[in-house]
Coordinates of C-alpha atoms in Angstrom, one line a residue:
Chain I
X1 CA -126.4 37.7 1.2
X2 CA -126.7 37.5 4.7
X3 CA -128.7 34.0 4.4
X4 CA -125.3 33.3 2.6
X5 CA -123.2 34.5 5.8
X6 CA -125.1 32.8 7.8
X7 CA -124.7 29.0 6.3
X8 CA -121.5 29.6 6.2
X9 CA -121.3 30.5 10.0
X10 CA -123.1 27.0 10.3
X11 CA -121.5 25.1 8.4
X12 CA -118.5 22.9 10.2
X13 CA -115.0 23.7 8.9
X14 CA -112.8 20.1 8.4
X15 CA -109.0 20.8 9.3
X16 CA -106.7 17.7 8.6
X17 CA -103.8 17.9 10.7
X18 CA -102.3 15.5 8.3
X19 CA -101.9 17.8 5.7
X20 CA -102.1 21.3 7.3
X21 CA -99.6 22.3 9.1
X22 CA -100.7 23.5 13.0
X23 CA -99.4 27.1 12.6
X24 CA -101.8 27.1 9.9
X25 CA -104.4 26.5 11.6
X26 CA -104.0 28.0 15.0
X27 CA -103.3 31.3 12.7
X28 CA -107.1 30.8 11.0
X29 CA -108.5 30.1 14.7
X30 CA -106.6 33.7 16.2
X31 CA -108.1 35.2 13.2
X32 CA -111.4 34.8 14.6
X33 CA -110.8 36.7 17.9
X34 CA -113.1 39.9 18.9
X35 CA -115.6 38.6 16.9
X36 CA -114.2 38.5 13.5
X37 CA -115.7 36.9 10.6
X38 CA -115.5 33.5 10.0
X39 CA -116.7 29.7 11.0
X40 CA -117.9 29.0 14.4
X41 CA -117.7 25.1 14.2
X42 CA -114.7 23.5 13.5
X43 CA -113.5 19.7 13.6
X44 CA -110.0 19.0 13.6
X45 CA -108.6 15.5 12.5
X46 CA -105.9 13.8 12.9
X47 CA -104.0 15.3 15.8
X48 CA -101.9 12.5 16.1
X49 CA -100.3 13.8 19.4
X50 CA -99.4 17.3 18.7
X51 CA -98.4 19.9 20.7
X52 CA -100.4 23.4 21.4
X53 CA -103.3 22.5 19.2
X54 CA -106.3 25.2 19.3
X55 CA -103.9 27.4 22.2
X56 CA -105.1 30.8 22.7
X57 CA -108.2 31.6 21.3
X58 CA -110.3 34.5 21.7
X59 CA -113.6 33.6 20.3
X60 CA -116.7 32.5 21.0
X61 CA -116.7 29.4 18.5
X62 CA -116.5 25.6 19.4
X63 CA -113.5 23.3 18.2
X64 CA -114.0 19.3 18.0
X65 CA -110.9 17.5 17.6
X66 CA -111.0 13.8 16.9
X67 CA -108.1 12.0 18.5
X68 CA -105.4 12.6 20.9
X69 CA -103.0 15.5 21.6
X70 CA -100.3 16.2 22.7
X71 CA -99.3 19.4 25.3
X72 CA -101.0 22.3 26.3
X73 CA -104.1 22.2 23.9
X74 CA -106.7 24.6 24.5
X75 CA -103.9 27.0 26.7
X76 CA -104.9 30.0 27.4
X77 CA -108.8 29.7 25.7
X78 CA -110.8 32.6 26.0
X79 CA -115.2 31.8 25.1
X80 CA -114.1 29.3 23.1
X81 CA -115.4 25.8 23.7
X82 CA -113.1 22.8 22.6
X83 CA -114.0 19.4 22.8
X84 CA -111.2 16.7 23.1
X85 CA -112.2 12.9 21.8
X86 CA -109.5 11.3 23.0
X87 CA -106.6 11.9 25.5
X88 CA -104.4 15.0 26.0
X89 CA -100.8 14.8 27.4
X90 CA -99.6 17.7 29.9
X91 CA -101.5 21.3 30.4
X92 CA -104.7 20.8 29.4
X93 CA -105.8 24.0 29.2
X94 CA -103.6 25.6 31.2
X95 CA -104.3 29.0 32.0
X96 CA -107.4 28.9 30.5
X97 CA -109.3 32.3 31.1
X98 CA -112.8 31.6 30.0
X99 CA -115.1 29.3 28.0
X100 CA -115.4 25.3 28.1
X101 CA -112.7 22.7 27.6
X102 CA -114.1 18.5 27.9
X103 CA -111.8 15.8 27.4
X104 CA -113.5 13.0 26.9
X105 CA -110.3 10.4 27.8
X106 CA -107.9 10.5 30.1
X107 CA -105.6 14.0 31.2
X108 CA -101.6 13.9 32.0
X109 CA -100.4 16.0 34.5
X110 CA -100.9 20.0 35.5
X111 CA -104.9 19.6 33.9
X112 CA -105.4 23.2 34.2
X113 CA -102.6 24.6 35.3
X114 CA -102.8 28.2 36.2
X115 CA -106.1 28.6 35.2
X116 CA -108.1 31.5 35.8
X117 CA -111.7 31.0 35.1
X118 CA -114.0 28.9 32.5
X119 CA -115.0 24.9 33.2
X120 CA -112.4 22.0 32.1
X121 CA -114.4 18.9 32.2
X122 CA -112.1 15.6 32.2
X123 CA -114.5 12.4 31.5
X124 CA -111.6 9.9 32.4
X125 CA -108.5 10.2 34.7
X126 CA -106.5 13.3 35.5
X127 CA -103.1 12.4 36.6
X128 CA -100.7 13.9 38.7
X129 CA -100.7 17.8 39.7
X130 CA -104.4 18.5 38.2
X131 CA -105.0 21.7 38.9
X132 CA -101.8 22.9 40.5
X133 CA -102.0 26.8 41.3
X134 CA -105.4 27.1 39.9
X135 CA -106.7 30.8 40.0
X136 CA -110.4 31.0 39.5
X137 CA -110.9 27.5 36.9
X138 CA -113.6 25.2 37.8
X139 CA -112.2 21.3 36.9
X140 CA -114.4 18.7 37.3
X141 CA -113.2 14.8 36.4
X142 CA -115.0 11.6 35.9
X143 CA -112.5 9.3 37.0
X144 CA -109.7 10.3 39.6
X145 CA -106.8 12.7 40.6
X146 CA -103.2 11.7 40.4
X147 CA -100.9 13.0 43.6
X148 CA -99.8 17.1 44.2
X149 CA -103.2 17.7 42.5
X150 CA -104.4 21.3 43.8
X151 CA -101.4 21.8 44.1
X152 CA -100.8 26.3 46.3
X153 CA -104.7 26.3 44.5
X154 CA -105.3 29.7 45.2
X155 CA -109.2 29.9 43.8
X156 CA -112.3 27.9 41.7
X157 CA -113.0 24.4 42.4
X158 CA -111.5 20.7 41.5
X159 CA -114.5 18.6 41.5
X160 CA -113.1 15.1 41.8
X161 CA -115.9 12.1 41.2
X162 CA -113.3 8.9 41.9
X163 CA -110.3 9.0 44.3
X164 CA -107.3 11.5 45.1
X165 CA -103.7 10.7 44.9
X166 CA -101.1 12.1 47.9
X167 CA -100.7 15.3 49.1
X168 CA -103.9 16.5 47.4
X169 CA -104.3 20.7 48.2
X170 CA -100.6 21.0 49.4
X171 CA -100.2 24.7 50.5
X172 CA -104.2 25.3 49.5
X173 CA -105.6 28.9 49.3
X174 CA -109.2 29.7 48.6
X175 CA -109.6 27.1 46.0
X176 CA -112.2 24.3 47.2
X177 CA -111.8 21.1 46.8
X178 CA -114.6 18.2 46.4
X179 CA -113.7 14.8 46.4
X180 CA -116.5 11.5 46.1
X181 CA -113.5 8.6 46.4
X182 CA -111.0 8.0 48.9
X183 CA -107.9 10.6 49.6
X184 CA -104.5 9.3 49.6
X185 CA -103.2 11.8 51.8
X186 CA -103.7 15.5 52.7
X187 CA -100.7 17.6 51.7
X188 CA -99.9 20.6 54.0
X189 CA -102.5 23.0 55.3
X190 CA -105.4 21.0 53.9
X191 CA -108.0 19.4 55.6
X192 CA -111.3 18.0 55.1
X193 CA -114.1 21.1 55.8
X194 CA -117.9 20.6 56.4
X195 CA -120.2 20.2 53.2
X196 CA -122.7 22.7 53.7
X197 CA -125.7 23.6 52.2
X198 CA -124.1 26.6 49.9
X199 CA -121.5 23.8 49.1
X200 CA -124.2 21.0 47.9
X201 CA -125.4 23.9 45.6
X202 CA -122.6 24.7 44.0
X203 CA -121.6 21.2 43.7
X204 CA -125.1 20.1 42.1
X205 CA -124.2 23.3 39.8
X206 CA -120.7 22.1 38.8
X207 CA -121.7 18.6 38.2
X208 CA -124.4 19.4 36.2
X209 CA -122.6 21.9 34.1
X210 CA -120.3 19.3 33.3
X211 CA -122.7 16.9 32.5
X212 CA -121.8 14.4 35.3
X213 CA -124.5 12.1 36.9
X214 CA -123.1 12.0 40.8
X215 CA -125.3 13.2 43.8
X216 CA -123.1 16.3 45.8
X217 CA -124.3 14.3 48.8
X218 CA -122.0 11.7 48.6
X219 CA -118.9 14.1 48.4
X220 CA -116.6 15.3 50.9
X221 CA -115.1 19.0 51.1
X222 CA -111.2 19.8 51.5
X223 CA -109.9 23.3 52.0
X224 CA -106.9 25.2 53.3
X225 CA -106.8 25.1 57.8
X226 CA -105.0 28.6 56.9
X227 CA -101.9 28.2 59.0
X228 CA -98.9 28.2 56.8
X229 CA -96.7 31.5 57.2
X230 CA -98.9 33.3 54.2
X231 CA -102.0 33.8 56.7
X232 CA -100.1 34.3 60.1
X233 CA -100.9 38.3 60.7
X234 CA -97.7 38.8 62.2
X235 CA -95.4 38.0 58.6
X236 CA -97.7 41.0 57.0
X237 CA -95.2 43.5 57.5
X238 CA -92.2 41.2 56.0
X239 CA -93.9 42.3 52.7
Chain V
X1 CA -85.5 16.7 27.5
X2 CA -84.7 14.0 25.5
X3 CA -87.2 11.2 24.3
X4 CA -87.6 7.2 24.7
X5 CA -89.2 4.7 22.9
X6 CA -89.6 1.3 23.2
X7 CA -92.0 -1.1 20.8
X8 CA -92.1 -4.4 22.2
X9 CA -94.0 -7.2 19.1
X10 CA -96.9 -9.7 20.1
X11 CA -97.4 -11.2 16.6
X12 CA -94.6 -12.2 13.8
X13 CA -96.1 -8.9 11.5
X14 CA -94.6 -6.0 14.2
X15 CA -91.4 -8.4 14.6
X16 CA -91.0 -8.5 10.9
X17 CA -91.3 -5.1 10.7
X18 CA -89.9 -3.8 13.8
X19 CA -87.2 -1.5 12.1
X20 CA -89.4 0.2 10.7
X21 CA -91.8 0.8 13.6
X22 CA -88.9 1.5 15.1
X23 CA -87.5 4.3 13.2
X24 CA -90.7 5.9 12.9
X25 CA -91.5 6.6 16.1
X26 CA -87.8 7.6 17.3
X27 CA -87.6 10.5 14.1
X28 CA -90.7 11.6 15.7
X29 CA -88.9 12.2 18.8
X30 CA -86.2 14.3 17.1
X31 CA -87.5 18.0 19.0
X32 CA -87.1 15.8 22.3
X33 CA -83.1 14.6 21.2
X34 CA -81.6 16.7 18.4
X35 CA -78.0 15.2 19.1
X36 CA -77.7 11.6 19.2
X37 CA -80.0 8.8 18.7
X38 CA -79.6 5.2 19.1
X39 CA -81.2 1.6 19.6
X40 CA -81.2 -1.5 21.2
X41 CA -83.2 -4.0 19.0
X42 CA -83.6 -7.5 20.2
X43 CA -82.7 -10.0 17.2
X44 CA -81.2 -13.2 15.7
X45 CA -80.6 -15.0 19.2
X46 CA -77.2 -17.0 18.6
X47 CA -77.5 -20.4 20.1
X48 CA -75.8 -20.8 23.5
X49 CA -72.0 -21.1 23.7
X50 CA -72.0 -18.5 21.2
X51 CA -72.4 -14.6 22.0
X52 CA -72.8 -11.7 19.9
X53 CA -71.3 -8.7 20.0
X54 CA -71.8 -5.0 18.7
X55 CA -68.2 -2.9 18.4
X56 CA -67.9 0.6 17.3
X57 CA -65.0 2.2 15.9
X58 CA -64.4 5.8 15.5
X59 CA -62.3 5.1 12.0
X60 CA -64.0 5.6 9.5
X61 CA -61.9 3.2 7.4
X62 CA -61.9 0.2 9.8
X63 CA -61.1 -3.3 8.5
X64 CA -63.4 -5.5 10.2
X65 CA -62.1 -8.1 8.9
X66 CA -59.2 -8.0 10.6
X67 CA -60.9 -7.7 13.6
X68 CA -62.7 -11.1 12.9
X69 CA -59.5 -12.5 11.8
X70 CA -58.4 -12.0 15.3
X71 CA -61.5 -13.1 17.1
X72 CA -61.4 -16.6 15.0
X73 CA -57.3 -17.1 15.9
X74 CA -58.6 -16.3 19.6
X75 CA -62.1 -18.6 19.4
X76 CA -62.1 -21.0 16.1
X77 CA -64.7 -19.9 14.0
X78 CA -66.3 -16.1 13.3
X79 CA -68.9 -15.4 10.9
X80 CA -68.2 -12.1 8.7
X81 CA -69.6 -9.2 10.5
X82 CA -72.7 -7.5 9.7
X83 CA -71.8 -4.0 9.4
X84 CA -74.0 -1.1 10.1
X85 CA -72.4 2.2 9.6
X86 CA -69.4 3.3 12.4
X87 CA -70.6 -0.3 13.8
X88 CA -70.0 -4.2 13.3
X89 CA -72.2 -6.9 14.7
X90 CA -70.2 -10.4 15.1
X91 CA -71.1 -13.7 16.2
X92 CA -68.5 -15.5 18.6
X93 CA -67.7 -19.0 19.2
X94 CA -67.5 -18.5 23.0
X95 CA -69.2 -17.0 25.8
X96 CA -70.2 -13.2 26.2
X97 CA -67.3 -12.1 28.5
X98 CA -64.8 -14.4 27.1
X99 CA -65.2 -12.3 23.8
X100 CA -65.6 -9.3 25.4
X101 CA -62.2 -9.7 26.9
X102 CA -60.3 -10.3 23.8
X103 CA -61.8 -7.0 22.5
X104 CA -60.5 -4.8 25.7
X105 CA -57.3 -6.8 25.5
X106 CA -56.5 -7.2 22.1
X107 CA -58.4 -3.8 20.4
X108 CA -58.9 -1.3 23.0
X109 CA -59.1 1.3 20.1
X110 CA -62.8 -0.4 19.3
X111 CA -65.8 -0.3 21.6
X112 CA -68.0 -3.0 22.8
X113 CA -71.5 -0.9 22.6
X114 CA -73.7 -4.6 23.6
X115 CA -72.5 -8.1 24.3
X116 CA -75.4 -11.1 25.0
X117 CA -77.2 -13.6 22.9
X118 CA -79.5 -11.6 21.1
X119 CA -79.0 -7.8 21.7
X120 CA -77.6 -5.6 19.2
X121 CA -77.1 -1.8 20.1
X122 CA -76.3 1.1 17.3
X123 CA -76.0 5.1 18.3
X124 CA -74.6 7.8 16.9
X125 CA -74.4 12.0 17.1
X126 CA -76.6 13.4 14.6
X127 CA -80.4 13.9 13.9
X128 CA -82.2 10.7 14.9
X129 CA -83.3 11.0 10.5
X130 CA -79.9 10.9 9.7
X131 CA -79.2 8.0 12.1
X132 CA -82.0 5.9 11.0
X133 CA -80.5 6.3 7.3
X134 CA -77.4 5.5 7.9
X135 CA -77.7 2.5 10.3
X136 CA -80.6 0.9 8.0
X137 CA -82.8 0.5 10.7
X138 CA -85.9 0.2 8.5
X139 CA -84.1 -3.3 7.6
X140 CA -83.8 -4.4 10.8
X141 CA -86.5 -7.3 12.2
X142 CA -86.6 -8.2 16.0
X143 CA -89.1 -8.8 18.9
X144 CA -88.5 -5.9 20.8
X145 CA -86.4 -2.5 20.8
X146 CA -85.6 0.7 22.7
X147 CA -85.0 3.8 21.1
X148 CA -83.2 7.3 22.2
X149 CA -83.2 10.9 21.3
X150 CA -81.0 12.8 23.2
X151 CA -81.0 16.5 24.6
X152 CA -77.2 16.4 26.1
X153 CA -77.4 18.1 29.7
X154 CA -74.9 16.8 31.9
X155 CA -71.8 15.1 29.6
X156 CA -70.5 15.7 25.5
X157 CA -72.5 15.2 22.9
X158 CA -70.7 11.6 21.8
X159 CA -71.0 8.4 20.1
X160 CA -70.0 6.9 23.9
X161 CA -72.5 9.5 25.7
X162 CA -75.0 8.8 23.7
X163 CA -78.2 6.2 24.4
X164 CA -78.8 2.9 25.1
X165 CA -76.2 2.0 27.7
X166 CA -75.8 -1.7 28.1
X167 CA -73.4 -2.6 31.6
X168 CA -75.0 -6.2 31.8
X169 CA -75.5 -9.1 28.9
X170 CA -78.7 -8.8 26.5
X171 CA -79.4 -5.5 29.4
X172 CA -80.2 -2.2 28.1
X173 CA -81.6 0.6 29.9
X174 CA -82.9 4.1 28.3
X175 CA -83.6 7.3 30.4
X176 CA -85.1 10.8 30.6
X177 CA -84.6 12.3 33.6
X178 CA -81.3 12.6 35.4
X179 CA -79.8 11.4 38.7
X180 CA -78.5 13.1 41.7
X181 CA -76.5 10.2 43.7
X182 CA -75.0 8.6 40.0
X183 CA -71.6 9.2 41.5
X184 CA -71.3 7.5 44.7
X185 CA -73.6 4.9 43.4
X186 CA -71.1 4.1 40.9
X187 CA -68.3 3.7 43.2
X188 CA -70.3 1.5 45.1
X189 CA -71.0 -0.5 42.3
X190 CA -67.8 -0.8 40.9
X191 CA -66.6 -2.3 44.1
X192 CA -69.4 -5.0 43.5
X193 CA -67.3 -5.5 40.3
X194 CA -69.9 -3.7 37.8
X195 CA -67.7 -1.9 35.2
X196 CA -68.5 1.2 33.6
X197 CA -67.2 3.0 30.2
X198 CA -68.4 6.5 30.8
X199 CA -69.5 9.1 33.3
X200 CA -72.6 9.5 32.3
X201 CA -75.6 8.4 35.5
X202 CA -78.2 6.5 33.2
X203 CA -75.2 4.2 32.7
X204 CA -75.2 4.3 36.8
X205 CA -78.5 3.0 36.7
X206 CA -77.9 0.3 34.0
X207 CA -75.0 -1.3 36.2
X208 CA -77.3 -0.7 38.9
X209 CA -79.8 -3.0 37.3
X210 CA -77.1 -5.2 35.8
X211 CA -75.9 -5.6 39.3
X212 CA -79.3 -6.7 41.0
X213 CA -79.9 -9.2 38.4
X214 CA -76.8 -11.2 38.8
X215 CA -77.4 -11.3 42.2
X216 CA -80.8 -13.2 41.6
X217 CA -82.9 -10.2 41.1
X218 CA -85.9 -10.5 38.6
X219 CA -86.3 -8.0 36.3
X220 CA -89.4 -6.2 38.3
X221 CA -87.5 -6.5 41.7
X222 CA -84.2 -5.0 40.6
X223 CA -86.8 -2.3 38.9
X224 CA -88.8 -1.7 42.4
X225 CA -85.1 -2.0 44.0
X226 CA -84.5 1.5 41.8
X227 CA -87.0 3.3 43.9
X228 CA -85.2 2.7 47.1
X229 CA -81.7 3.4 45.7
X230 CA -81.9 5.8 43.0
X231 CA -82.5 9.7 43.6
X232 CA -83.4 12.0 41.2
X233 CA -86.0 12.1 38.1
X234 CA -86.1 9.4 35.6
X235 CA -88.7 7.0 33.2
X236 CA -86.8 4.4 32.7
X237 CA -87.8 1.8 29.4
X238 CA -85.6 -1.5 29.8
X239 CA -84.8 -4.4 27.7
X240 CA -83.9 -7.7 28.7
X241 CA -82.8 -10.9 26.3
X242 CA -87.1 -11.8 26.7
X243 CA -88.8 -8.3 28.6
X244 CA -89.5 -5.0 28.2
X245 CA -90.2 -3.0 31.1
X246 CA -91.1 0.9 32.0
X247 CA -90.8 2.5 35.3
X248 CA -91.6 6.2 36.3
X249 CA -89.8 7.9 39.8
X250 CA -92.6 8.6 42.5
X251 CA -92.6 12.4 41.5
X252 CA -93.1 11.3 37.5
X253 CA -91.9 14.5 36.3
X254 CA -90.7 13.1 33.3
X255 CA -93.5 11.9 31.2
X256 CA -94.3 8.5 29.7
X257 CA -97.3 7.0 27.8
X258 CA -98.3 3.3 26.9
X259 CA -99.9 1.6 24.9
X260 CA -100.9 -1.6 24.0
X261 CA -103.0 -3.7 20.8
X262 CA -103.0 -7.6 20.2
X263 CA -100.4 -7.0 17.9
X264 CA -98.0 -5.0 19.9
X265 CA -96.9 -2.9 23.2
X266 CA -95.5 0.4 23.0
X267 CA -94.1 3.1 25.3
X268 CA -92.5 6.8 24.3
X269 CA -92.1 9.9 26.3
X270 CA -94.7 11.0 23.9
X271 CA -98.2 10.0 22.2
X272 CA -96.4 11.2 18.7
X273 CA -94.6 7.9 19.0
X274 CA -96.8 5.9 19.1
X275 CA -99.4 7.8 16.6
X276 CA -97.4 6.3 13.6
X277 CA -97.9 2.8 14.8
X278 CA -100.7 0.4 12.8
X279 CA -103.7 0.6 15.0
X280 CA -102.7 3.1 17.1
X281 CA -106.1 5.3 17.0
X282 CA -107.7 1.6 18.4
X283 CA -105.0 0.9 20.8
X284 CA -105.7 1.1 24.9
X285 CA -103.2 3.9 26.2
X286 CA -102.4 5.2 29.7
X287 CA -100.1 6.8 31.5
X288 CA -98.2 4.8 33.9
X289 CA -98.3 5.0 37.8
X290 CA -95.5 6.7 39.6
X291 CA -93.2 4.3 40.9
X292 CA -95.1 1.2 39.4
X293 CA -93.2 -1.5 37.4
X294 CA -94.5 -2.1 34.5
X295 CA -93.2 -5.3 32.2
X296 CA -94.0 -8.1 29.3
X297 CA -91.8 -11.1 28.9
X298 CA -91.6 -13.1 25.8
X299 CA -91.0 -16.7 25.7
X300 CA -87.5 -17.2 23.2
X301 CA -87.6 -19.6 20.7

């Protein structure tokens, strides 16, 4: 029996988005959370754009989905690794709080959004406001950042291997911020910081986590210069 | 909210199907516009010295032929209308505003929803499901068409409020977004002579384009001419009598997607849209720049 189980556990479970309807299936992927029995590998088809596909789960299983989607796929993952072969419109795995999301086209705005921890991995172009309040999320993208992208990013990294739109890290935190390309412009409170050797190593980490062939050399660091109102000493007691 | 389409055909196939196209991808945008829907579909171009119009009436009952009756005492000869639902296409003897004239004049009960050489506009309250239905817009052939769902924010839900607006011949804009300075904009415009029907600001920014291109504007100039005058959020699609344009404001809230095969371009506030259309899995889509004018021209026949 338990040779049974574990085929089953194997085997890759088919969802057609064409003929199931998404509630359906997000309900079969929640199902699975804290380790509940069930298939680890699933392969959705035919997306076609929709909205909230794979959102919120809590397992440690992987999800393929062939085509493009629409908003917020992958939200909120927890372990769960979801692969993306195509596009995906706005919030990418926003607020993602653990596990693995890749897209292996292009991102619409707010990649990321929110997130607290795991890795999003964008193979194309990320567009405007990629990673805007991130909390802990490491993003690295193949291709380049669209403009308010790091948007008050209060910590984790954005790993950008092209260029950055304007007003990259306006109001910046703790997050850090590696850029290969050119920067459009600065936004406020962020400037370009010293690559150090602790930095090159978690770079060479990132980039080979996400799989990405780019030498940590050749990148430039951006942080927050820490003197907006939040870090002056003196506003402490206004709280 | 709301949600724009537009579906632009690069062989004689899409064109011959464009309805179709057409309606699929605006009842796909139904969550983003639950209370009116409507089209500009680019068709039939009379030859010149004529003019076609589109007219709504809010009767139910109304005798378009008397209404044609009245255009050929004014003009010579009128062909029967081609009715669609609350609206009645009708090709004119004369030129665009000499036919528009005699409806203001003669039947300001009626509305003139287009007036050019080949645009035709239809819109309607209602379920964009229920408006494809009733307006036959599967039947429908063209070379190019904008679509509209609309969310109402800021005016009625109403035949007039609803999308396209047309303030210029064969010129039709759609929008999501809205704008801030619609209302002195308008005043200014109307002083420039620009006439509007309702108070609604995409209509601002149709005249707005309207306005530009008379005064020797191309399309993409009176488009980049929207970044400097136009505040507030807004992708804008846009049809002329031969182009299709898209343009995003430099913040590009408001989303936008495009794509394009050999067969056809398309653009839609949403990848759904375009999802339904032949090929579509094959076909190269982006997102468009903020503040980047984006635009194919056709050569008419």
């Amino acid at each position: 029996m338990a040779a049974v189980a574990e085929r089953a556990q194997a085997a890759v479970e088919v969802v057609d988005l064409a003929t199931t309807p998404l509630r359906e299936l997000n309900q079969r992927l929640h199902d699975l959370a804290g380790g509940a029995p069930g298939p680890r590998h699933w392969r959705i088809v035919n997306p076609s754009g929709a909205h909230a596909v794979a959102c919120g789960l809590d397992a440690e299983i992987e999800v393929e989905i062939d085509g493009h989607v629409g908003y917020y796929c992958a939200g909120m993952n927890k372990l769960a690794t979801v692969r993306v072969h195509g596009n995906a419109s706005t919030g990418i795995a926003e607020n993602m709080m653990s596990g693995r999301v890749e897209v292996d086209g292009n991102v619409s705005q707010s990649a990321g959004a929110t997130g607290r921890g795991g890795l999003l991995v964008v193979r194309g172009n990320a567009s405007s406001r990629c990673g805007i309040s991130m909390k802990g999320i490491d993003i690295v993208v193949g291709g380049s950042v669209g403009h308010m992208s790091a948007f008050m990013a209060q910590t984790g990294c954005l790993v950008v291997c092209g260029d950055a739109g304007e007003a990259l890290g306006d109001s910046i935190y703790e997050a850090r911020l590696y850029v290969r390309g050119s920067v459009a412009s600065l936004g406020a409170d962020c400037v370009e910081k010293e690559l150090r050797d602790e930095h090159v190593a978690q770079l060479r980490g990132l980039l080979a986590a996400a799989g990405v062939d780019a030498d940590p050399a050749d990148f430039r660091r951006y942080g927050s210069a820490r003197q907006l109102y939040t870090f002056k000493v003196d506003n402490a007691a206004a709280y | 909210m709301c949600g724009i389409v537009g579906l632009f055909a690069k062989s004689p196939e899409i064109e011959a199907d464009l309805g179709r196209h057409l309606a699929a991808m605006l009842v796909q945008m139904s969550s983003r516009g639950p209370d009116s829907a409507g089209v500009a579909v680019y068709r039939n171009p009379v030859p010149s010295g004529s003019s076609k119009l589109t007219l709504y009436s809010s009767d139910s009952t109304e005798r378009w032929g008397a209404v044609r009756d009245g255009l050929c005492d004014a003009f010579g000869t009128c062909a029967e209308p081609a009715v669609r639902a609350s609206h009645a296409v009708f090709v004119v003897d004369a030129d665009a505003s000499d036919a528009e004239r005699w409806v203001r004049v003669s039947r300001p009960d009626l509305r003139v929803m287009s007036a050019g050489q080949v645009i035709e506009i239809y819109k309607e309250v209602g379920l964009p499901e229920k408006f494809v239905k009733a307006f036959a817009l599967e039947d429908l052939q063209g070379t190019h068409a904008l679509g509209h769902t609309r969310m109402a924010t800021e005016s009625r839900v109403t035949t007039e409020g609803s999308h396209p607006f047309s303030t210029g011949f064969d010129l039709c804009l759609v929008h999501n977004g809205s704008l801030s300075n619609h209302n002195r904009l308008r005043e200014s415009l109307r002083r420039e002579g620009i006439e509007f029907q309702t108070e609604n600001d995409t209509e601002v920014a149709a005249g707005y384009l309207a306005w530009r291109l008379r005064e020797g504007a191309s399309l993409e100039q009176a488009l980049d001419g929207c970044l400097e005058d136009l505040d507030g959020f807004y992708t804008f699609a846009v049809g002329t009598a031969d182009g299709f344009a898209v343009l995003r404001d430099p913040i590009a809230c408001k989303p936008a997607v495009l794509a394009e095969t050999d067969e056809w371009v398309a653009m839609s506030s949403e990848w759904r849209s375009i999802a339904v259309l032949p090929g579509a899995a094959e076909a190269e889509a982006w997102e468009p720049e903020p503040g980047v004018v984006y635009a194919w021209e056709k050569a008419l026949v």
